[in-house]
Every structure is written in structure tokens, then in C-alpha cells.
JSON list of C-alpha atoms in Angstrom, two decimals:
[
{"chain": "A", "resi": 1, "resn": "UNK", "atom": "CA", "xyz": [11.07, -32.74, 6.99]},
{"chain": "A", "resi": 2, "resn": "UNK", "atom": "CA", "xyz": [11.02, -35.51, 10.02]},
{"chain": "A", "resi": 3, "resn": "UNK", "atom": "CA", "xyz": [14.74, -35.23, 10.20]},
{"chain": "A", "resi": 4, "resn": "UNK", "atom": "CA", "xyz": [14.36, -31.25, 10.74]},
{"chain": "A", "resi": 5, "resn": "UNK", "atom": "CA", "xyz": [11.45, -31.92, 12.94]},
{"chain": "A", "resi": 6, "resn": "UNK", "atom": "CA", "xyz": [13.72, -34.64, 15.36]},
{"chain": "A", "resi": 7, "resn": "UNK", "atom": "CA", "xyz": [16.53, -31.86, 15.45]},
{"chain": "A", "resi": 8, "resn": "UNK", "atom": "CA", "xyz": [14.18, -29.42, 16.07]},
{"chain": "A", "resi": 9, "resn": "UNK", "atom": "CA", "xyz": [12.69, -31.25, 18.90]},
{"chain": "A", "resi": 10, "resn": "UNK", "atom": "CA", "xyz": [16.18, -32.48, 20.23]},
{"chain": "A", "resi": 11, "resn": "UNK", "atom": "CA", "xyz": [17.60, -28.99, 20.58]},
{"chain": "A", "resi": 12, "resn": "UNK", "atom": "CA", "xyz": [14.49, -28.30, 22.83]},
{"chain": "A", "resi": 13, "resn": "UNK", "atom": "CA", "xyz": [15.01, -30.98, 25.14]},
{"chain": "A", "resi": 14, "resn": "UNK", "atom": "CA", "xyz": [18.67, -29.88, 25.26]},
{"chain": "A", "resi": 15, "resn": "UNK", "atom": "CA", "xyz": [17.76, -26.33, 25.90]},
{"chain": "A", "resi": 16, "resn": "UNK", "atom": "CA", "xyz": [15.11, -27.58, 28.57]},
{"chain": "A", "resi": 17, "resn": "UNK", "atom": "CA", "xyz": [17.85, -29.58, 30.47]},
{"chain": "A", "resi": 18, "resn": "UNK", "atom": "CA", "xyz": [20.37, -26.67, 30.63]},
{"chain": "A", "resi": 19, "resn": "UNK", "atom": "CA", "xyz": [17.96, -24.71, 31.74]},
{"chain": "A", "resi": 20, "resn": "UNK", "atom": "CA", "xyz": [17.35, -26.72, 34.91]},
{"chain": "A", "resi": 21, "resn": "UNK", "atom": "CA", "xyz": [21.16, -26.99, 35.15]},
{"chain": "A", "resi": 22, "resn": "UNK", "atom": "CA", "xyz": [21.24, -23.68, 35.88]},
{"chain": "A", "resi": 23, "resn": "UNK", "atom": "CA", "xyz": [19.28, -23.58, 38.95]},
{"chain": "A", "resi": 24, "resn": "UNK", "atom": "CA", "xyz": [21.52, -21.06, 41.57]},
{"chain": "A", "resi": 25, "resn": "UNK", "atom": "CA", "xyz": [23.08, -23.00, 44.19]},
{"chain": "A", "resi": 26, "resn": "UNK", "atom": "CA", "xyz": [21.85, -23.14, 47.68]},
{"chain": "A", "resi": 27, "resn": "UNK", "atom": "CA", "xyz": [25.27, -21.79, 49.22]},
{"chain": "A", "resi": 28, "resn": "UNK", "atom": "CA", "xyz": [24.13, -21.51, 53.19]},
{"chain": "A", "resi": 29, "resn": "UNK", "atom": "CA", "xyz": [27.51, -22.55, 54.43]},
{"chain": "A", "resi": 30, "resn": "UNK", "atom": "CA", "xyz": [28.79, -19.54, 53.45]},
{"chain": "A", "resi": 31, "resn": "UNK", "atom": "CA", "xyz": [27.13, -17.69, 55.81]},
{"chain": "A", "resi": 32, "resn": "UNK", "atom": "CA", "xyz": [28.61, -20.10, 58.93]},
{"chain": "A", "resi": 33, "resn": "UNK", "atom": "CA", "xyz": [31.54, -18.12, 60.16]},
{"chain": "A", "resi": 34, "resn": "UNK", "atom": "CA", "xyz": [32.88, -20.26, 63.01]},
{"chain": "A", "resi": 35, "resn": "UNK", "atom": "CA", "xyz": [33.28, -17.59, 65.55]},
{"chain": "A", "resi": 36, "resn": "UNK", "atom": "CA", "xyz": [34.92, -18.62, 68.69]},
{"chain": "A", "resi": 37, "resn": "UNK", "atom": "CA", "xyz": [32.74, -16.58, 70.30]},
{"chain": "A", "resi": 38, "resn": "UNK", "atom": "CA", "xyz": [29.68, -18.61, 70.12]},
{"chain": "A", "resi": 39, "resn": "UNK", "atom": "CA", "xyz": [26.17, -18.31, 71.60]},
{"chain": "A", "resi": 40, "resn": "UNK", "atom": "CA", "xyz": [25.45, -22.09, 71.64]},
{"chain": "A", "resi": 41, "resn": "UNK", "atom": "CA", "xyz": [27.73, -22.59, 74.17]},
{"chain": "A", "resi": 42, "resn": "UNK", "atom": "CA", "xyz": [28.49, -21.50, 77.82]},
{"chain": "A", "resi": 43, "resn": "UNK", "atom": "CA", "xyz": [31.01, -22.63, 80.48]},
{"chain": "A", "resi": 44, "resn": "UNK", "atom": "CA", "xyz": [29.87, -23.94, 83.79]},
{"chain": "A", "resi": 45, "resn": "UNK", "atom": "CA", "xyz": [31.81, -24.45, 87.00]},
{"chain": "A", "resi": 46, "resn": "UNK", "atom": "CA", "xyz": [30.07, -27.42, 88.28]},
{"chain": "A", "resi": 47, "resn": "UNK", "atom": "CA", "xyz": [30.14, -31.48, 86.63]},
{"chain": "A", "resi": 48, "resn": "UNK", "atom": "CA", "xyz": [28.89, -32.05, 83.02]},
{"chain": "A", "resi": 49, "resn": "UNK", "atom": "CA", "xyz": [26.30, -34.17, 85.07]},
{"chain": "A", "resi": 50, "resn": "UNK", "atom": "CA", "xyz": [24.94, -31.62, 87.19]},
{"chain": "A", "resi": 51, "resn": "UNK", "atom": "CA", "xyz": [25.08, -29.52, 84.21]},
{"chain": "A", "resi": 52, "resn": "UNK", "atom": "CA", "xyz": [23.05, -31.41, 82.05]},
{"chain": "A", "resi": 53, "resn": "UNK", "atom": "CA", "xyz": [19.98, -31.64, 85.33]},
{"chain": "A", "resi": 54, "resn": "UNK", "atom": "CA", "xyz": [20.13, -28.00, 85.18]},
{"chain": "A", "resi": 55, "resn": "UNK", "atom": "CA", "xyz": [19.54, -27.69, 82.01]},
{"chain": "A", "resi": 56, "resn": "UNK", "atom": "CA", "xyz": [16.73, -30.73, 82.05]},
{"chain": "A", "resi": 57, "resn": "UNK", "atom": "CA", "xyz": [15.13, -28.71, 84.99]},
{"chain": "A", "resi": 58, "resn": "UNK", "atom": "CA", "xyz": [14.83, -25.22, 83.14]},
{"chain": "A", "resi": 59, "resn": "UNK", "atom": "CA", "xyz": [13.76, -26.82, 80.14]},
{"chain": "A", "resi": 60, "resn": "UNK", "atom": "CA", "xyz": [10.58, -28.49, 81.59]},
{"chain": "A", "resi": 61, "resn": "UNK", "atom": "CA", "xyz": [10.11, -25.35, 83.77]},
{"chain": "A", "resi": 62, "resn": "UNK", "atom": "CA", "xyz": [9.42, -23.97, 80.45]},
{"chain": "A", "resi": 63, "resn": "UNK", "atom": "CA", "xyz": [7.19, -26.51, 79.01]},
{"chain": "A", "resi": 64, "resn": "UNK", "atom": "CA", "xyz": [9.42, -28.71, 77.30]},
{"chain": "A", "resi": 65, "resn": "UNK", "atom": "CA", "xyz": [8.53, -32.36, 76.97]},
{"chain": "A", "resi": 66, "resn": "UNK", "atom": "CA", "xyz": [12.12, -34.45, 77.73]},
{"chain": "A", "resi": 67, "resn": "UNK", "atom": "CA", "xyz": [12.50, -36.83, 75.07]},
{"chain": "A", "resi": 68, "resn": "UNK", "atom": "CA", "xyz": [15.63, -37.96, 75.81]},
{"chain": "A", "resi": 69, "resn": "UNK", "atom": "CA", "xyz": [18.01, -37.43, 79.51]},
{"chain": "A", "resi": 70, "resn": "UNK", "atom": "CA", "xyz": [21.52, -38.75, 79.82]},
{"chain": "A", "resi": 71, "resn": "UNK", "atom": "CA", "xyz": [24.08, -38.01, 82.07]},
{"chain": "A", "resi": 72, "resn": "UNK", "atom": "CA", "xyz": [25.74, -35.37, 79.53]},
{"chain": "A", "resi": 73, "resn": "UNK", "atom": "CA", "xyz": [22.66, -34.91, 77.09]},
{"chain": "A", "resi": 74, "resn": "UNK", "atom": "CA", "xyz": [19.15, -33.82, 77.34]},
{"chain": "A", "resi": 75, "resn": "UNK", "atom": "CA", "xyz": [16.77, -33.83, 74.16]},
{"chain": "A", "resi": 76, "resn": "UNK", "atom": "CA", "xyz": [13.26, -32.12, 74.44]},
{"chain": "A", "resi": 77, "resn": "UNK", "atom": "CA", "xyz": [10.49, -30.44, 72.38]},
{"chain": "A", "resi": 78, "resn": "UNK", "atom": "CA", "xyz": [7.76, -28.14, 72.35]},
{"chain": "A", "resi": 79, "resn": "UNK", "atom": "CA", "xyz": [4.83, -26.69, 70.24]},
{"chain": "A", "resi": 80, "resn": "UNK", "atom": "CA", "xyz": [3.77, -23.59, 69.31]},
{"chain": "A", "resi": 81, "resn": "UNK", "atom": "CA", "xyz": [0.84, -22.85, 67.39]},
{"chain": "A", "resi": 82, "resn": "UNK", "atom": "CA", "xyz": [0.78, -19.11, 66.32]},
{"chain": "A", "resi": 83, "resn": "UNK", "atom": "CA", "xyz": [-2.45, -19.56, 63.66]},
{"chain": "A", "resi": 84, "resn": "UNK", "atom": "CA", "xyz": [-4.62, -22.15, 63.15]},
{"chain": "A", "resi": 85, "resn": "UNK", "atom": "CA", "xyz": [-2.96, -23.35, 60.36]},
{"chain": "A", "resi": 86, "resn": "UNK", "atom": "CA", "xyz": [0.49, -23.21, 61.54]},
{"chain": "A", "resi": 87, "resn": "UNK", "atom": "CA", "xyz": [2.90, -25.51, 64.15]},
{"chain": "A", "resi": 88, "resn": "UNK", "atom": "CA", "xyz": [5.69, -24.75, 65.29]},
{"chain": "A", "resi": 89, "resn": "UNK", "atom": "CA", "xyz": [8.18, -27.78, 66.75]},
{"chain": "A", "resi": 90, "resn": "UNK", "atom": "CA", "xyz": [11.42, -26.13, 68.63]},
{"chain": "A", "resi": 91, "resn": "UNK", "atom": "CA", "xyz": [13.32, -29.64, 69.38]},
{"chain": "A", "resi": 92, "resn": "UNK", "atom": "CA", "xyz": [16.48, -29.06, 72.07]},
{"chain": "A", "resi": 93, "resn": "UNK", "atom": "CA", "xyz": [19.44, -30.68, 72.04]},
{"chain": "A", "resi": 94, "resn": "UNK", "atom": "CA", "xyz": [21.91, -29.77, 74.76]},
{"chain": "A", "resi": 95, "resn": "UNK", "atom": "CA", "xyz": [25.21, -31.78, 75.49]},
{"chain": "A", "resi": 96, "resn": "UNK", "atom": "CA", "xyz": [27.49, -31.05, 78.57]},
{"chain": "A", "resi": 97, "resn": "UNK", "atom": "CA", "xyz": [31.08, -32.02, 78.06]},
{"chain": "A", "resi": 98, "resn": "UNK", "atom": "CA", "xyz": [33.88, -31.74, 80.43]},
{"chain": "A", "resi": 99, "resn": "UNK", "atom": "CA", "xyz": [36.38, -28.65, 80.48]},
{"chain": "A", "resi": 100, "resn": "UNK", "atom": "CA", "xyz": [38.70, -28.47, 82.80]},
{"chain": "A", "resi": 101, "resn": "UNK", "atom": "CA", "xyz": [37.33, -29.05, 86.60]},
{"chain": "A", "resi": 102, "resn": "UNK", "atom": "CA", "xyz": [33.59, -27.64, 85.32]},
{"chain": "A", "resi": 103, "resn": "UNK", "atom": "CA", "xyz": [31.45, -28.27, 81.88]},
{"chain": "A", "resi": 104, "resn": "UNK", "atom": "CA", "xyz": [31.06, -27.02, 78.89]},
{"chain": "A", "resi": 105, "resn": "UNK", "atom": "CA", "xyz": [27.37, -26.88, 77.85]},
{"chain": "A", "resi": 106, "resn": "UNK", "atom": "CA", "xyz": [26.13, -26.88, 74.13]},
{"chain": "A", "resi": 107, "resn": "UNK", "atom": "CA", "xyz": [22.79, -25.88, 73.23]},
{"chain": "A", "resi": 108, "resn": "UNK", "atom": "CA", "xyz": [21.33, -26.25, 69.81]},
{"chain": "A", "resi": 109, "resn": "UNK", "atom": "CA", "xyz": [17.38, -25.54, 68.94]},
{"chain": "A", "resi": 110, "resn": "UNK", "atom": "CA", "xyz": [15.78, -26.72, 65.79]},
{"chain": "A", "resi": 111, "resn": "UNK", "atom": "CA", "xyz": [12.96, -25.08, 64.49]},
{"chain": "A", "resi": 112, "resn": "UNK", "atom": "CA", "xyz": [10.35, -26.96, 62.21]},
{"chain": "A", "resi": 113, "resn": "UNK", "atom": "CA", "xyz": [7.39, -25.52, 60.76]},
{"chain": "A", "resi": 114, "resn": "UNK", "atom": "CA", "xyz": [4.44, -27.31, 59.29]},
{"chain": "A", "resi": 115, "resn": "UNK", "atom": "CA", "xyz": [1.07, -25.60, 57.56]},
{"chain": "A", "resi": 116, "resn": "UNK", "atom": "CA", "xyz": [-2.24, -27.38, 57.11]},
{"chain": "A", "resi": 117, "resn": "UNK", "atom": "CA", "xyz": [-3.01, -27.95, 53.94]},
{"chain": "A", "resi": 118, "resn": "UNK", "atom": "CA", "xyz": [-6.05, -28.86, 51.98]},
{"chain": "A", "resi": 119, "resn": "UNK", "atom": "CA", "xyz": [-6.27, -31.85, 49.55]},
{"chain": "A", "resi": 120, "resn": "UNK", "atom": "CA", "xyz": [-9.07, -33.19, 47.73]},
{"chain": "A", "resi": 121, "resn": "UNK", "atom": "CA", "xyz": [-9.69, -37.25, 47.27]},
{"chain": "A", "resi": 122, "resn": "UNK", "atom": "CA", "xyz": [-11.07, -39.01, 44.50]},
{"chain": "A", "resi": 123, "resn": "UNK", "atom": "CA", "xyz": [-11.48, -41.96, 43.04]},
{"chain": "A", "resi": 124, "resn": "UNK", "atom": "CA", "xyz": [-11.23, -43.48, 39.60]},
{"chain": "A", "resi": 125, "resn": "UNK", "atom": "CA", "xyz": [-13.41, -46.17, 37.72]},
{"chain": "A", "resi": 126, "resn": "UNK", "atom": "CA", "xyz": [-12.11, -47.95, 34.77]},
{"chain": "A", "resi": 127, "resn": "UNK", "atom": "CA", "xyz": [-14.88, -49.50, 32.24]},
{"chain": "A", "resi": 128, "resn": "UNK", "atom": "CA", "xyz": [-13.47, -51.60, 29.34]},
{"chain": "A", "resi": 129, "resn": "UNK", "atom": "CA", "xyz": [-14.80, -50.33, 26.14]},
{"chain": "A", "resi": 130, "resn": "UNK", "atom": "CA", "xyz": [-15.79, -46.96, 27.52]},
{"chain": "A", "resi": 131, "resn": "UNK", "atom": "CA", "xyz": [-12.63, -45.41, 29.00]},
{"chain": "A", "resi": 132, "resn": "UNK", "atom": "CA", "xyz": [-11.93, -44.45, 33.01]},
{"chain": "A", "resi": 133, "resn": "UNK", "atom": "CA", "xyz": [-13.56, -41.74, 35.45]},
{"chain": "A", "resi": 134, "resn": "UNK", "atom": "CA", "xyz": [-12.39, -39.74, 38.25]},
{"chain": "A", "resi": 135, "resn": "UNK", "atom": "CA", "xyz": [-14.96, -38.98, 41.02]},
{"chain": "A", "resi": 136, "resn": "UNK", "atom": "CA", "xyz": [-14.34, -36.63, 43.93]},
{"chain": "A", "resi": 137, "resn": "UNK", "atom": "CA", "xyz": [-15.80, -38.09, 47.51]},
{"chain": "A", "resi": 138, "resn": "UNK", "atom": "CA", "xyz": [-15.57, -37.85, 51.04]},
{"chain": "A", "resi": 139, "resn": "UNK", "atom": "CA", "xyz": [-14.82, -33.92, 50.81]},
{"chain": "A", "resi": 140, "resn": "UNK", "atom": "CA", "xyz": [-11.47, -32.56, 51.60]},
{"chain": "A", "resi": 141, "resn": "UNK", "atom": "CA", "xyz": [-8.91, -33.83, 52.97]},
{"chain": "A", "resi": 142, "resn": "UNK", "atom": "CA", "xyz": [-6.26, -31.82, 55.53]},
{"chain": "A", "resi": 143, "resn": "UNK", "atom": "CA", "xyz": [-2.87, -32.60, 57.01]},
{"chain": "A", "resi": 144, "resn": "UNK", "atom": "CA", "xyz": [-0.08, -30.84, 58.21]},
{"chain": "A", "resi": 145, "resn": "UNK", "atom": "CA", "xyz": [2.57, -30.08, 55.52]},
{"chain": "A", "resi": 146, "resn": "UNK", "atom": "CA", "xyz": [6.40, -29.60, 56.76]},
{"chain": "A", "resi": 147, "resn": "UNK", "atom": "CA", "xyz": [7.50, -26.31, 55.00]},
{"chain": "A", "resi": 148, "resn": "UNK", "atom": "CA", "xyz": [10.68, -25.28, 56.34]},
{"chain": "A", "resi": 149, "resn": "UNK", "atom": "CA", "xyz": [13.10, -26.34, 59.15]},
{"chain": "A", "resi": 150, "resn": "UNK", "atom": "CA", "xyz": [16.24, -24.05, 60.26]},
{"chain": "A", "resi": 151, "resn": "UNK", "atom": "CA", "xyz": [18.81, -24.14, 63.15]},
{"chain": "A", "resi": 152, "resn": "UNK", "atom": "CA", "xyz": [17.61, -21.07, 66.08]},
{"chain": "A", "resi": 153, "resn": "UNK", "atom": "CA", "xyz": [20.29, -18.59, 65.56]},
{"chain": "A", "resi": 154, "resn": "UNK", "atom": "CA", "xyz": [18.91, -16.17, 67.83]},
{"chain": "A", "resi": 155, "resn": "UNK", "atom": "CA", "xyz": [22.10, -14.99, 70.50]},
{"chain": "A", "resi": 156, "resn": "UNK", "atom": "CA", "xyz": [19.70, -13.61, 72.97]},
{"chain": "A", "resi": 157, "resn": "UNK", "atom": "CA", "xyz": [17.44, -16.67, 72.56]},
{"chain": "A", "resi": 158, "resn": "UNK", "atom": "CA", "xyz": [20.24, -18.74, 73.74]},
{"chain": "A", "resi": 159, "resn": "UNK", "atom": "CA", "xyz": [21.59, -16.36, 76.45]},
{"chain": "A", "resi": 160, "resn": "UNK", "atom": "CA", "xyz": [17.67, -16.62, 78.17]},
{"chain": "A", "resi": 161, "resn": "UNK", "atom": "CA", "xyz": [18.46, -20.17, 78.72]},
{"chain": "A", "resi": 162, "resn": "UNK", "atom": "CA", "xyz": [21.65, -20.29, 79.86]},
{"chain": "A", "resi": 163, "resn": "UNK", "atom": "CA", "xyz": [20.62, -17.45, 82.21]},
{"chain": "A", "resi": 164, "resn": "UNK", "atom": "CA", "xyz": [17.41, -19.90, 83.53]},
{"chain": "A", "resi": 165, "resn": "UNK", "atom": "CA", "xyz": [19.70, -22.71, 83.56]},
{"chain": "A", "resi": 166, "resn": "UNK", "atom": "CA", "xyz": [22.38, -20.87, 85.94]},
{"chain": "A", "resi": 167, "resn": "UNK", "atom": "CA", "xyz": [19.08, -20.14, 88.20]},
{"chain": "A", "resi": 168, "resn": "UNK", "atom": "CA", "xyz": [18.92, -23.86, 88.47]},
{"chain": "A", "resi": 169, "resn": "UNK", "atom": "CA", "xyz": [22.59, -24.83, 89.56]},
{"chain": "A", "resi": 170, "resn": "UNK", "atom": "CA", "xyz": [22.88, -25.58, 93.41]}
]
């Protein structure tokens, strides 16, 4: 009986691990197509330098905060909050690289999203001889949750800024 019992039990764990073995696959890459045609990127006829100011100028005419300014790269960020419990981070990266006698300019936006969410806190007492006891206090407890980051994909997005940033080439 124990011996049917252990196989018994054995061929559920084995069942329970293929199972989560067959979990679908995230396959996102298949939907990158490497188009030459792309709408992170836009051609300049001026110096990656005075690229990159252009596009460090139109991004905190916009609101952005600049993290980060090199000679050919700017990083900068901004928040959104569409709901009280939402944020919204959009963090730019843009990187101007010589082509030719101009630049080539390379935007890329990053999207992440966080939600407040609620968790309780509580607290446990131990007693030897008696056993242990979980007590709620101090109410709840609320923080921001990350629940989902993706690259902007958005062509028109992309075109908007490269338009403003051609506004701001002298």
C-alpha cells in the first residue's frame, strides 16, 4: 500500500513539473523586423554635436528632466500620471553618430509603468509552549508596483520629435 501510495504521489509531482514545462514561450523577437526604414532614426546635415544640443533643447522644451548630456548622447525622463494610481516614466535615450559630413540621430523611448498598490503589515509573536501570532498594525501600507515596461514604438511619436528637434537646429 505505501509503495502504491509513493508512486502515486511521484507521478503527481512529475505531472506537476511538466505541466509548468509547458508554459508558451514569450517569442517577442519575432515581431522585430529590422526594416531599414526605421522611425528611430533620422539624418541631419549639421555635426553629431550640434545634433545632440538640438535634441537636448527640444527635449527640455517639452519637460524632460536631462539626466545625462554628452557631446553625441543625451538621456532624459519624464512623468506622467494619467490616474491616481498610475505613473508613467518615458526615459529618452538619443545618440548622434557621424554619417558622412552631417549626423545620424537615434532616438529610443522607454516606457515604464508602475500602479500603487495596497499591502497590509503585521507582526508576529512567538510564545514557547503556546504557539506564534500574527497581528495586523499600523494600517495599510502603499507603494508603487512596476507592472510593465516596453520600448515606444509609436512612428508618429518619433517623427513629432525629430520635427521639434529640426525647429531647434541653427
Amino acid at each position: 500500500m505505501l509503495h502504491r501510495f509513493t508512486l502515486f504521489l511521484l507521478s503527481l509531482a512529475l505531472a506537476a513539473c511538466s505541466s509548468l514545462s509547458s508554459k508558451p514561450k514569450d517569442e517577442s523577437y519575432k515581431l522585430e523586423n529590422f526594416a531599414p526604414d526605421s522611425p528611430y532614426e533620422q539624418s541631419f546635415e549639421i555635426s553629431p554635436a550640434a545634433a545632440c544640443e538640438a535634441g537636448r533643447r527640444a527635449l527640455l522644451s517639452q519637460g524632460y528632466l536631462i539626466d545625462e548630456s554628452k557631446v553625441d548622447s543625451v538621456r532624459a525622463r519624464k512623468y506622467f500620471q494619467p490616474d491616481r494610481s498610475t505613473q508613467v516614466q518615458l526615459t529618452f535615450s538619443l545618440f548622434c553618430l557621424a554619417e558622412g559630413d552631417g549626423a545620424a540621430v537615434y532616438a529610443n523611448v522607454r516606457q515604464v509603468r508602475e500602479e500603487l498598490k495596497a499591502g497590509s503589515a503585521s507582526t508576529g509573536l512567538s510564545v514557547t509552549g503556546i504557539g506564534s501570532l500574527s497581528l495586523p498594525f499600523g494600517g495599510n501600507n502603499e507603494s508603487l508596483v512596476k507592472v510593465g515596461e516596453e520600448t515606444v514604438t509609436d512612428a508618429e511619436f518619433y517623427g513629432r520629435f525629430f520635427a521639434l528637434m529640426q525647429s531647434f537646429i541653427r
